[in-house]
mmCIF file of C-alpha atoms in Angstrom:
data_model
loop_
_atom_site.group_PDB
_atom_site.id
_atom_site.type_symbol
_atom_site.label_atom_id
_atom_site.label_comp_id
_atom_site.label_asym_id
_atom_site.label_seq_id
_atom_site.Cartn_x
_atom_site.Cartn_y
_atom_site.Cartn_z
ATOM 1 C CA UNK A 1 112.217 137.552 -216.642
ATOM 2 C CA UNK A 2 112.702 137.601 -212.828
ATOM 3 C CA UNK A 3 115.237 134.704 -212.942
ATOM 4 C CA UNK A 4 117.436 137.207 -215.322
ATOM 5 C CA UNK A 5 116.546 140.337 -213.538
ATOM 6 C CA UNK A 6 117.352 138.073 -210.082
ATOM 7 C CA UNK A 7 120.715 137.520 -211.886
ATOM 8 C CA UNK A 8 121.574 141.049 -212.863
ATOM 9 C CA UNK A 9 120.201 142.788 -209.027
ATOM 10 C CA UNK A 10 122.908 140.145 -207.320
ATOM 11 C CA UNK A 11 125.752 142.073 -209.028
ATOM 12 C CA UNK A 12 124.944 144.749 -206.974
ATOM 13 C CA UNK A 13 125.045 145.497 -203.374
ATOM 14 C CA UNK A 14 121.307 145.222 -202.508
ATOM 15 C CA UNK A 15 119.300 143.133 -200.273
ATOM 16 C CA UNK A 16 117.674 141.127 -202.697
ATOM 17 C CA UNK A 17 114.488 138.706 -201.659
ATOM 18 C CA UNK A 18 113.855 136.396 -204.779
ATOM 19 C CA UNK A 19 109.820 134.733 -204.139
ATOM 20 C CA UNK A 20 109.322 131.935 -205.934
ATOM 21 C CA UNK A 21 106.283 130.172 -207.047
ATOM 22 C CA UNK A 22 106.828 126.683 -205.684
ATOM 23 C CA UNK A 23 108.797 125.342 -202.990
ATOM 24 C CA UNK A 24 110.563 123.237 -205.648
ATOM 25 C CA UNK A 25 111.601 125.834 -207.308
ATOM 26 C CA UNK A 26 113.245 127.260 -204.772
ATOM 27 C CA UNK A 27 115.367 124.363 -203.871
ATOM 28 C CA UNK A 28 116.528 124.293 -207.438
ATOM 29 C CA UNK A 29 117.386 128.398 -207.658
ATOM 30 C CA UNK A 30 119.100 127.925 -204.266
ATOM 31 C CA UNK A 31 120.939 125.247 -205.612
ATOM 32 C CA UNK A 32 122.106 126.883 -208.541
ATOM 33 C CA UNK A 33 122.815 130.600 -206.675
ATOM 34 C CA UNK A 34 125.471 128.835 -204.522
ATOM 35 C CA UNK A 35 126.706 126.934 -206.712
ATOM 36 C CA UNK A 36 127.552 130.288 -208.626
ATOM 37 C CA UNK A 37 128.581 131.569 -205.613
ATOM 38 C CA UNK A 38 131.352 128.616 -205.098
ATOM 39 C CA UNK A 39 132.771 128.983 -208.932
ATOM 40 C CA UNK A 40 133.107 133.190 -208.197
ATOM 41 C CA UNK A 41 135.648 131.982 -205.104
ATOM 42 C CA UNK A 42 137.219 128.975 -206.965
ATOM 43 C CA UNK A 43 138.210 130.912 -210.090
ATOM 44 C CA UNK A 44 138.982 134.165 -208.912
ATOM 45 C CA UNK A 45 135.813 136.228 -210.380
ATOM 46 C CA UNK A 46 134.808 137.696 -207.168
ATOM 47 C CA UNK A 47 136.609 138.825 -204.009
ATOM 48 C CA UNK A 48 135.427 136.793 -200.539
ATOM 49 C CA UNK A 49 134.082 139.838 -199.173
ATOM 50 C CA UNK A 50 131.308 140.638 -202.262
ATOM 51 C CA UNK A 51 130.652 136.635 -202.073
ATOM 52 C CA UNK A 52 130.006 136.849 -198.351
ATOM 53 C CA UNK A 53 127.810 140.204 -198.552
ATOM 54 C CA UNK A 54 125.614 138.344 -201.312
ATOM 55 C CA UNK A 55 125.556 135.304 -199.395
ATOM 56 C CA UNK A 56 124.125 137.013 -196.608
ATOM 57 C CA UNK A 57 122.175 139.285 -198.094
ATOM 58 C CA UNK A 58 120.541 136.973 -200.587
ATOM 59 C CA UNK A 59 116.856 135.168 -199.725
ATOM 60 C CA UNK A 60 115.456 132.983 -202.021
ATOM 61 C CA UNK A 61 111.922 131.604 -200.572
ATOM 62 C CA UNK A 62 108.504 130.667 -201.522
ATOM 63 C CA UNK A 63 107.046 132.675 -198.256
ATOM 64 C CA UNK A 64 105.981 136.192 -199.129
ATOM 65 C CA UNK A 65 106.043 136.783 -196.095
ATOM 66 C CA UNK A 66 109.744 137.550 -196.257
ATOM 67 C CA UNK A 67 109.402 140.809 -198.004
ATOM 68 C CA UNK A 68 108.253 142.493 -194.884
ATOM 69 C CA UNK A 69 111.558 144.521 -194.784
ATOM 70 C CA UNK A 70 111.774 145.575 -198.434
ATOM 71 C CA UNK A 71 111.460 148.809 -200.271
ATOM 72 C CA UNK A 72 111.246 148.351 -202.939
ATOM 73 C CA UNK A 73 109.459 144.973 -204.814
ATOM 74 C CA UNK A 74 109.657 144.185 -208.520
ATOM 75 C CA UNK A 75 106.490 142.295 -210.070
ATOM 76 C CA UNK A 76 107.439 139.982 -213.082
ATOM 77 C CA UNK A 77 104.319 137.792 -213.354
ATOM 78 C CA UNK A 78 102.474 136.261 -216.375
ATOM 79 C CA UNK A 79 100.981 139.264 -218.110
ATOM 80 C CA UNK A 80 97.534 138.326 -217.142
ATOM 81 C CA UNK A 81 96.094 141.588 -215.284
ATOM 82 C CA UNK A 82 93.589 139.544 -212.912
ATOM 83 C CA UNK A 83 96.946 137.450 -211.834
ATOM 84 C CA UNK A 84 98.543 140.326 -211.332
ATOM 85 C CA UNK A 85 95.774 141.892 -209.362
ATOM 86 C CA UNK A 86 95.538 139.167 -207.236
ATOM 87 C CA UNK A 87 99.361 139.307 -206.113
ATOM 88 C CA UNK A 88 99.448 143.200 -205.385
ATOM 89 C CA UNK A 89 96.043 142.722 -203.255
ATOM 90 C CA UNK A 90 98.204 140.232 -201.476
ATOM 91 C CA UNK A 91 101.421 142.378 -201.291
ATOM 92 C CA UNK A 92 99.844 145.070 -199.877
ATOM 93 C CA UNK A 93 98.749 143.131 -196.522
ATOM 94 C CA UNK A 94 102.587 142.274 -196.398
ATOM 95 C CA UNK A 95 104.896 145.478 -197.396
ATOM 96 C CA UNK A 96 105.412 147.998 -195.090
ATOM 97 C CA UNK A 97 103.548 151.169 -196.304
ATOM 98 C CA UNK A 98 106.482 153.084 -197.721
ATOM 99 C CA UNK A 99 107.459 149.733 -199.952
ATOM 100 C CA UNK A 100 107.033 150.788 -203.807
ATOM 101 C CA UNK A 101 105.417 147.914 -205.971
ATOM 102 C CA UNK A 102 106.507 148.257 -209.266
ATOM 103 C CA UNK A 103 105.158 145.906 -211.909
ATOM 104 C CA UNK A 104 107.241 144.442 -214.834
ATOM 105 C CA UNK A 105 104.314 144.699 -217.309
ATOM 106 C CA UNK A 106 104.884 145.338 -220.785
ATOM 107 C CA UNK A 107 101.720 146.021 -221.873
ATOM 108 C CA UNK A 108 99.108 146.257 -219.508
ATOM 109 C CA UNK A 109 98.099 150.350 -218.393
ATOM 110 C CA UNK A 110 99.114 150.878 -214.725
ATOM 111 C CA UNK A 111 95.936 152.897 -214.274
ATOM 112 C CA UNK A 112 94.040 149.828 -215.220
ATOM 113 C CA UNK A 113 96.582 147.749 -213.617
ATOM 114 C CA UNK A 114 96.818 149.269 -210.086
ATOM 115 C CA UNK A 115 92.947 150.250 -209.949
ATOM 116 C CA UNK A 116 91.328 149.068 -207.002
ATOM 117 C CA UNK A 117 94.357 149.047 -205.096
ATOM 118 C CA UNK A 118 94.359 151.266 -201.323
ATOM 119 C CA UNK A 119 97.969 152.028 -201.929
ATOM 120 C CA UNK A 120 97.932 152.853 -205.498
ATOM 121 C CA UNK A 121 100.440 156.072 -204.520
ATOM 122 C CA UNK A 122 103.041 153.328 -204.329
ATOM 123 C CA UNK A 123 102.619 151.500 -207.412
ATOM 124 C CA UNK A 124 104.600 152.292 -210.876
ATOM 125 C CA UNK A 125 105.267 150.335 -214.480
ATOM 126 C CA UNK A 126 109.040 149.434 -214.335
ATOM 127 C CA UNK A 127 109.556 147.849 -217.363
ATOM 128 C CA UNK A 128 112.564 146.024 -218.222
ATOM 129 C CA UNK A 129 114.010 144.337 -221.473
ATOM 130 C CA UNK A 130 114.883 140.882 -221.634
ATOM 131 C CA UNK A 131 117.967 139.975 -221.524
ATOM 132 C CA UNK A 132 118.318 143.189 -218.717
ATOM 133 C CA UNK A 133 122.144 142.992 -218.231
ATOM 134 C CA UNK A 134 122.228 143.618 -221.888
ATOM 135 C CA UNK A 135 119.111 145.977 -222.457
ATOM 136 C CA UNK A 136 120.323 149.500 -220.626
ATOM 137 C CA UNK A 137 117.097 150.772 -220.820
ATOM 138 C CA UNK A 138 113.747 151.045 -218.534
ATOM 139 C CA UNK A 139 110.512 152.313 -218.689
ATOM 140 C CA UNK A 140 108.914 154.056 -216.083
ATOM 141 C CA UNK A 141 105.407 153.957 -216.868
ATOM 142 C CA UNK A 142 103.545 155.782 -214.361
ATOM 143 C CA UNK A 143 99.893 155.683 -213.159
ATOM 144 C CA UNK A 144 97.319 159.032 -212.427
ATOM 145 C CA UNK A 145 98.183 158.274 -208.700
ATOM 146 C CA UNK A 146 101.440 157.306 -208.490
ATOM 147 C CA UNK A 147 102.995 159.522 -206.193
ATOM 148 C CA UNK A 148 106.504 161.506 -206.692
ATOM 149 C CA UNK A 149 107.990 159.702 -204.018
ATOM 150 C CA UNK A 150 107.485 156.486 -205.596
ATOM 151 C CA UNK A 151 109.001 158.191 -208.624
ATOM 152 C CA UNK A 152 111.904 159.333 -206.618
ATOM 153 C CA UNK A 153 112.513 155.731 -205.607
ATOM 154 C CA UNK A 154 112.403 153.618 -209.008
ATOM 155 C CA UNK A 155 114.568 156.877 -210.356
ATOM 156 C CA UNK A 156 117.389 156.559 -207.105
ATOM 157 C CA UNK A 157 117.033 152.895 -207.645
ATOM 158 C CA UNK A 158 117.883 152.981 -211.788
ATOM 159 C CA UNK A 159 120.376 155.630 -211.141
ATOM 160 C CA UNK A 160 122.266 153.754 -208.617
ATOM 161 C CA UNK A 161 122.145 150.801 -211.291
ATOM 162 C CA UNK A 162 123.250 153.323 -214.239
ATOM 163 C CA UNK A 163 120.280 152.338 -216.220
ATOM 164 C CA UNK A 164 118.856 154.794 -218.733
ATOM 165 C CA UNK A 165 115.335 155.467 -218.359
ATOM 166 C CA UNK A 166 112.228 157.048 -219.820
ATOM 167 C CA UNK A 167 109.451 158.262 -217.837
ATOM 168 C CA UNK A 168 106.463 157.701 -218.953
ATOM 169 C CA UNK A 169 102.673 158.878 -218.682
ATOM 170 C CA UNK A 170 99.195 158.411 -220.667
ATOM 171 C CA UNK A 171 99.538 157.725 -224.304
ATOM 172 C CA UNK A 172 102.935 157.263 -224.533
ATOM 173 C CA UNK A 173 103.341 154.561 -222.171
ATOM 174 C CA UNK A 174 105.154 151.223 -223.508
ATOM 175 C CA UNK A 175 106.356 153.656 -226.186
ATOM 176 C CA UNK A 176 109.118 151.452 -227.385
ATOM 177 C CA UNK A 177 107.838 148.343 -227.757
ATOM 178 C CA UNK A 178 105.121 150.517 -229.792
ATOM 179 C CA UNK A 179 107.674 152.358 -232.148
ATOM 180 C CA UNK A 180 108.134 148.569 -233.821
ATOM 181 C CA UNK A 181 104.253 148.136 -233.995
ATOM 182 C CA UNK A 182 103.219 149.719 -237.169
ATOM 183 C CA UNK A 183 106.593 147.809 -238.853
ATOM 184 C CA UNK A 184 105.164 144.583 -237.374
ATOM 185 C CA UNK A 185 101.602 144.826 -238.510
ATOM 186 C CA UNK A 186 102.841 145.647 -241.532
ATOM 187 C CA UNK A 187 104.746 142.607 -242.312
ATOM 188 C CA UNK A 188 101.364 140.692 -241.089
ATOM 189 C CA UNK A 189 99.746 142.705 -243.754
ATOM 190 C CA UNK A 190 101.825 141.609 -246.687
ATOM 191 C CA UNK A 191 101.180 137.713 -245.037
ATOM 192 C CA UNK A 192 97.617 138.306 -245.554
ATOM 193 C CA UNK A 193 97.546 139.701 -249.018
ATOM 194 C CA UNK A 194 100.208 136.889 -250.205
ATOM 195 C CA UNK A 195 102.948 139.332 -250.988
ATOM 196 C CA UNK A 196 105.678 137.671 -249.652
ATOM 197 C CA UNK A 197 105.904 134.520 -246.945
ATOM 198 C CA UNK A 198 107.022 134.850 -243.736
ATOM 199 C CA UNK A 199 110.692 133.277 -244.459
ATOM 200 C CA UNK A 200 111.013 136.086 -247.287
ATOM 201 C CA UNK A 201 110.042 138.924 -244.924
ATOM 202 C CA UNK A 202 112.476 137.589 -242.672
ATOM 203 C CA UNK A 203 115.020 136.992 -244.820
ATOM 204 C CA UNK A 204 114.794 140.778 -246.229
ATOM 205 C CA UNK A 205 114.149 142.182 -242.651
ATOM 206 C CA UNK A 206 117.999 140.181 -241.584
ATOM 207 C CA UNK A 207 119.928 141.376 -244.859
ATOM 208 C CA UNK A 208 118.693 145.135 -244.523
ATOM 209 C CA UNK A 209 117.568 146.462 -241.288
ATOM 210 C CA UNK A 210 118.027 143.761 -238.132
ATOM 211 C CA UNK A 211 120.019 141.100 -236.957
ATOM 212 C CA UNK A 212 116.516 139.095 -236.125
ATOM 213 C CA UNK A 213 113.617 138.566 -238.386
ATOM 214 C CA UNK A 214 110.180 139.794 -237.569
ATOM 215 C CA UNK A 215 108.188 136.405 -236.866
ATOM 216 C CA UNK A 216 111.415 135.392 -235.735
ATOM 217 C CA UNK A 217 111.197 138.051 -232.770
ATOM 218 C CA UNK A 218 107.709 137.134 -232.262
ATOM 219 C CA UNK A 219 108.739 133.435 -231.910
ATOM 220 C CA UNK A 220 111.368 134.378 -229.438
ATOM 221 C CA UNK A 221 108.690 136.579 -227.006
ATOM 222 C CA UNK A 222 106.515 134.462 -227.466
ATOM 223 C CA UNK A 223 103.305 134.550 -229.492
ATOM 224 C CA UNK A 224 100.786 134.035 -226.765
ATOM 225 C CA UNK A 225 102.311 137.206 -225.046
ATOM 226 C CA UNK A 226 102.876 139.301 -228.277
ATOM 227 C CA UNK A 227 98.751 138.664 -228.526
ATOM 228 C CA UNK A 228 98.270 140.142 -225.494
ATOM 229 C CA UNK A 229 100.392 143.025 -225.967
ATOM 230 C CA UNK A 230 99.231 143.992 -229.418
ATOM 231 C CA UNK A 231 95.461 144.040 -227.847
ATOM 232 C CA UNK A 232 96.688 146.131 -224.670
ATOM 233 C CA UNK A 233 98.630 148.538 -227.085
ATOM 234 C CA UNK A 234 95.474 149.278 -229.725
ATOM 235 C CA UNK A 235 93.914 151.282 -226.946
ATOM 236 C CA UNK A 236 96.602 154.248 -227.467
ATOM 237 C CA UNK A 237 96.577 153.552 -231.541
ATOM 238 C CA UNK A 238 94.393 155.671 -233.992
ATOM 239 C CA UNK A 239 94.233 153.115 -236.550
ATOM 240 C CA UNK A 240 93.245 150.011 -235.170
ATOM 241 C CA UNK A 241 91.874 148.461 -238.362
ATOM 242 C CA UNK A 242 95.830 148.420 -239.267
ATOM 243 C CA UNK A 243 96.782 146.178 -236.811
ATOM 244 C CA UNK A 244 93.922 143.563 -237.039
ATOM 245 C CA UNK A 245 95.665 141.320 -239.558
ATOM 246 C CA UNK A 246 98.604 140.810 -237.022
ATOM 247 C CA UNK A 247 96.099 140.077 -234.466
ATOM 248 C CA UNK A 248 94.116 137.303 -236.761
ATOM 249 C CA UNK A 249 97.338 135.974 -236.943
ATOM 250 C CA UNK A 250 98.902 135.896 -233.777
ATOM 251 C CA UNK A 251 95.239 134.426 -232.695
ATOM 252 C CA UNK A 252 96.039 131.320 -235.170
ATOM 253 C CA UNK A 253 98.886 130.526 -233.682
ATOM 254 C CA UNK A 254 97.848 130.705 -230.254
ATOM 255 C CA UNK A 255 94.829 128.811 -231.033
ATOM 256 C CA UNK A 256 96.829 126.118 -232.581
ATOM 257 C CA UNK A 257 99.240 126.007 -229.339
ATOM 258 C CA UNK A 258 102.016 127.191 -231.659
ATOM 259 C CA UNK A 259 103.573 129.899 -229.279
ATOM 260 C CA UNK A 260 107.042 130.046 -230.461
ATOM 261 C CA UNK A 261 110.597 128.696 -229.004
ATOM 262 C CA UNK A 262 108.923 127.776 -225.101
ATOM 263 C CA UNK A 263 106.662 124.925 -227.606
ATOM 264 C CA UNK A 264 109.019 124.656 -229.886
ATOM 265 C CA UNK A 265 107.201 125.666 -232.818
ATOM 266 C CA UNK A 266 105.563 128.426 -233.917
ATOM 267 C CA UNK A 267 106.148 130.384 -236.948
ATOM 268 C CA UNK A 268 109.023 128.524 -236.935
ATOM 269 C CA UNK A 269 110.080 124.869 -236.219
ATOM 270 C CA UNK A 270 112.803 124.845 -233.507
ATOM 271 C CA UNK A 271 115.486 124.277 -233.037
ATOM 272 C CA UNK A 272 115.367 126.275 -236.317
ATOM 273 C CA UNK A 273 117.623 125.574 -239.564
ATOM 274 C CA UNK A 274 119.146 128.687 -240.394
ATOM 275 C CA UNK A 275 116.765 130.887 -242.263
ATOM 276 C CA UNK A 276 117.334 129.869 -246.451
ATOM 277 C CA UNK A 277 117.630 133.092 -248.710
ATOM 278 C CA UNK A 278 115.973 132.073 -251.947
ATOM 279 C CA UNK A 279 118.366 134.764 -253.689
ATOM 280 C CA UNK A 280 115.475 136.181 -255.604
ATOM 281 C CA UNK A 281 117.929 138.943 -256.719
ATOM 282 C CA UNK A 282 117.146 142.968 -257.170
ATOM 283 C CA UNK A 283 113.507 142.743 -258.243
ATOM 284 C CA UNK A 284 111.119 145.731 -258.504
ATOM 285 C CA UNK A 285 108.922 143.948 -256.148
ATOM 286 C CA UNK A 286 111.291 142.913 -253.590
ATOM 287 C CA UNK A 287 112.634 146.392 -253.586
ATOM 288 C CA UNK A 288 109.527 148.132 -253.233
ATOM 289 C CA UNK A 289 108.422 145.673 -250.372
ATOM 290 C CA UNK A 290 111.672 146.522 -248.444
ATOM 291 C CA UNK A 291 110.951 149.926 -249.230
ATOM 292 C CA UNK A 292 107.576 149.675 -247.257
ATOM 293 C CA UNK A 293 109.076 147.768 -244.533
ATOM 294 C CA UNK A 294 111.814 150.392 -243.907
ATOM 295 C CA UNK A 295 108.746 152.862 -244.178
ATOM 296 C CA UNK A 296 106.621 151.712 -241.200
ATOM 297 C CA UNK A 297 109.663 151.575 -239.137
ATOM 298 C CA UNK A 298 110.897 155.122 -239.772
ATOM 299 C CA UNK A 299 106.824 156.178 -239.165
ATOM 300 C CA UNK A 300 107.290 154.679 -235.839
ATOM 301 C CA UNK A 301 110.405 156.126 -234.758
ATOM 302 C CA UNK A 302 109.730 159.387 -236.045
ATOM 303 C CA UNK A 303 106.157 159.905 -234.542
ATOM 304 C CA UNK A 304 108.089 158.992 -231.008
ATOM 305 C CA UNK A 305 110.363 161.981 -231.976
ATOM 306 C CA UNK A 306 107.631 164.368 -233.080
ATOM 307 C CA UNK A 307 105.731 163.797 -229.718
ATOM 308 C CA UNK A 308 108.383 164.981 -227.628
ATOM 309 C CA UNK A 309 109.083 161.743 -225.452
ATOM 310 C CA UNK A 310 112.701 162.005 -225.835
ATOM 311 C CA UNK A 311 115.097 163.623 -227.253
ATOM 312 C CA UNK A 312 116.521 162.495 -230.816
ATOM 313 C CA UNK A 313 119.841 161.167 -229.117
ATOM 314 C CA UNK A 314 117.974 159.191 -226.686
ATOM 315 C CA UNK A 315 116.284 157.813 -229.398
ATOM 316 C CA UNK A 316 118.554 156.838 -231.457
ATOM 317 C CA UNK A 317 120.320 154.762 -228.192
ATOM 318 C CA UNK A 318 116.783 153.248 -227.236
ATOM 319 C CA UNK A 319 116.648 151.995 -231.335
ATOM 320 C CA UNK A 320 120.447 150.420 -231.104
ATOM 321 C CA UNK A 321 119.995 149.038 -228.063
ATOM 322 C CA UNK A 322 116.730 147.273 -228.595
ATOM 323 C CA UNK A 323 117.608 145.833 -231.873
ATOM 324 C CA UNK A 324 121.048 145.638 -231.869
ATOM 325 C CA UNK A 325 121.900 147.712 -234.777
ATOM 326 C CA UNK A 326 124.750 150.304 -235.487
ATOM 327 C CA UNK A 327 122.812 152.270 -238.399
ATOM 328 C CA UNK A 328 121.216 155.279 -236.962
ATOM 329 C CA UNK A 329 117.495 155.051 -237.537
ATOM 330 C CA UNK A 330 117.933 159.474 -239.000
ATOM 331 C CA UNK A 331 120.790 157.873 -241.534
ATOM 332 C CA UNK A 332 118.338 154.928 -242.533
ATOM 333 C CA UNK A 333 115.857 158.254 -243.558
ATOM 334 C CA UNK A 334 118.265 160.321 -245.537
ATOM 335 C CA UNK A 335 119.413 157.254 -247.556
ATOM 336 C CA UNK A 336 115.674 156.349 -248.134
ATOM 337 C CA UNK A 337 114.427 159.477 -248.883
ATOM 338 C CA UNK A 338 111.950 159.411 -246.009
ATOM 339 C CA UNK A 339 110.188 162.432 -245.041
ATOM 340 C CA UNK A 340 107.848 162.168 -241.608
#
């Protein structure tokens, strides 16, 4: 994630300090930055003077030290909270008092997060969706202490980037990645009780609803971090009982090193054949399956509208945009009969 959200900050005109873990590393991003930098000139995709303004204003370094002049810093670490803890202890001997941290997590609750912390007023969530130049949506996911001016300055900063954002407090932080959850456990549910396979559930998941198969999606996150998210997200669920199948799962492949594309297997084998319909036809069982499926997704979207988080336009962007769909999740209800 910061190597795409380095690529999508350079298109605008911000200062941008890019830390990187190893010295190695930063040779190679270097290397690779001006080389883009050359082909913008060469083939006309960028005018000298934006090419000399990011040349200039463009550090990529292995020194933290370097981010003494920032203000604003964007945290896109493992998810591992005691990692994470360990940086922002670090960051705040460096930043300059008024510098916002704002951590990329997607999971992990910034009150929990950020705890410990002496400048806690200046931390935030900021969560962005992989890949960001194509995801134009946020989360702001705020702790007890952030402070309004640290508000103010993720909000100037999205706004001057035209990004759509929700802000977010308490139990409905990380609400999007939670309006899939139920839909997800779900499927894991049906694995369990030998229902259907996982190719089948993908397979009926493509042809109906999404352009990307459940275990598919899980493959492509990765199944190590979709572990740790489920577990940070059951402390804001009711029912956690629901979701343990999907975490006996997820634990399996974890356990067995299987973590998805970045091992090159996981619920798949990859690179992957395309997915096989076995054509099973209209069957009463297939079509009640689907039927639950489309269910647990609607239950998720619609208890995000019930609580008030956003408004039922906003919504319906945030659902398009995540899964790349053009059926409104409201027309998927009246054609399905659904009733929240």
């Amino acid at each position: 994630m910061g190597r795409d959200l380095f690529d999508w900050l350079t298109g605008f005109p911000f200062a941008v300090t890019w830390v990187c873990r190893t010295a190695e590393q930063t040779e190679q991003f270097e290397e690779v930055f001006v080389k883009k930098q050359r082909r913008a000139i060469k083939y006309g995709l960028g005018d000298e003077n934006t090419t000399r303004f990011r040349t200039v204003n463009t550090i990529i370094t292995s020194d933290m030290e370097k981010l003494t002049h920032c203000d604003l810093v964007l945290e896109t670490i493992t998810e591992d909270i005691e990692c994470k803890r360990t940086l922002f202890h670090k960051l705040q001997q460096i930043l300059p008092e008024t510098c916002v941290i704002a951590s990329n997590t997607s999971s992990i609750p910034p009150d929990t997060l950020f705890k410990g912390l002496s400048n806690q007023k200046n931390c935030v969530g900021l969560h962005f969706f992989f890949p960001v130049a194509l995801k134009n949506f946020v989360e702001i996911n705020t702790a007890e202490n952030t402070s309004k001016q640290a508000i103010s300055t993720v909000e100037n900063f999205l706004n001057r980037t035209e990004r759509f954002y929700l802000k977010l407090s308490g139990n409905d932080q990380f609400i999007i990645n939670r309006l899939f959850l139920k839909m997800q456990a779900g499927c894991c549910r049906l694995i369990r009780e030998d229902l259907m396979d996982i190719r089948e559930i993908d397979v009926l998941v493509k042809e109906n609803l999404f352009p990307v198969g459940i275990f598919e999606f899980f493959d492509y996150v990765g199944n190590d971090v979709m572990l740790q998210s489920v577990r940070n997200y059951l402390a804001y669920e009711k029912d956690s009982g629901f979701y343990l199948p999907m975490i006996k799962i997820l634990e399996q492949k974890v356990k067995e090193g299987k973590l998805g594309k970045k091992t090159k297997t996981g619920f798949y084998d990859y690179p992957v054949k395309k997915i096989p319909s076995k054509d099973p036809g209209v069957s009463t069982k297939r079509e009640k399956i689907l039927q639950q499926i489309i269910y647990w997704y609607l239950d998720g979207v619609f208890d995000v509208l019930q609580r008030k988080i956003c408004s039922r336009k906003e919504l319906e962007f945030l659902v398009k945009e995540y899964m790349a769909v053009e059926q409104s999740p409201f027309d998927l209800a009246m054609e399905n009969g659904y009733k929240s």
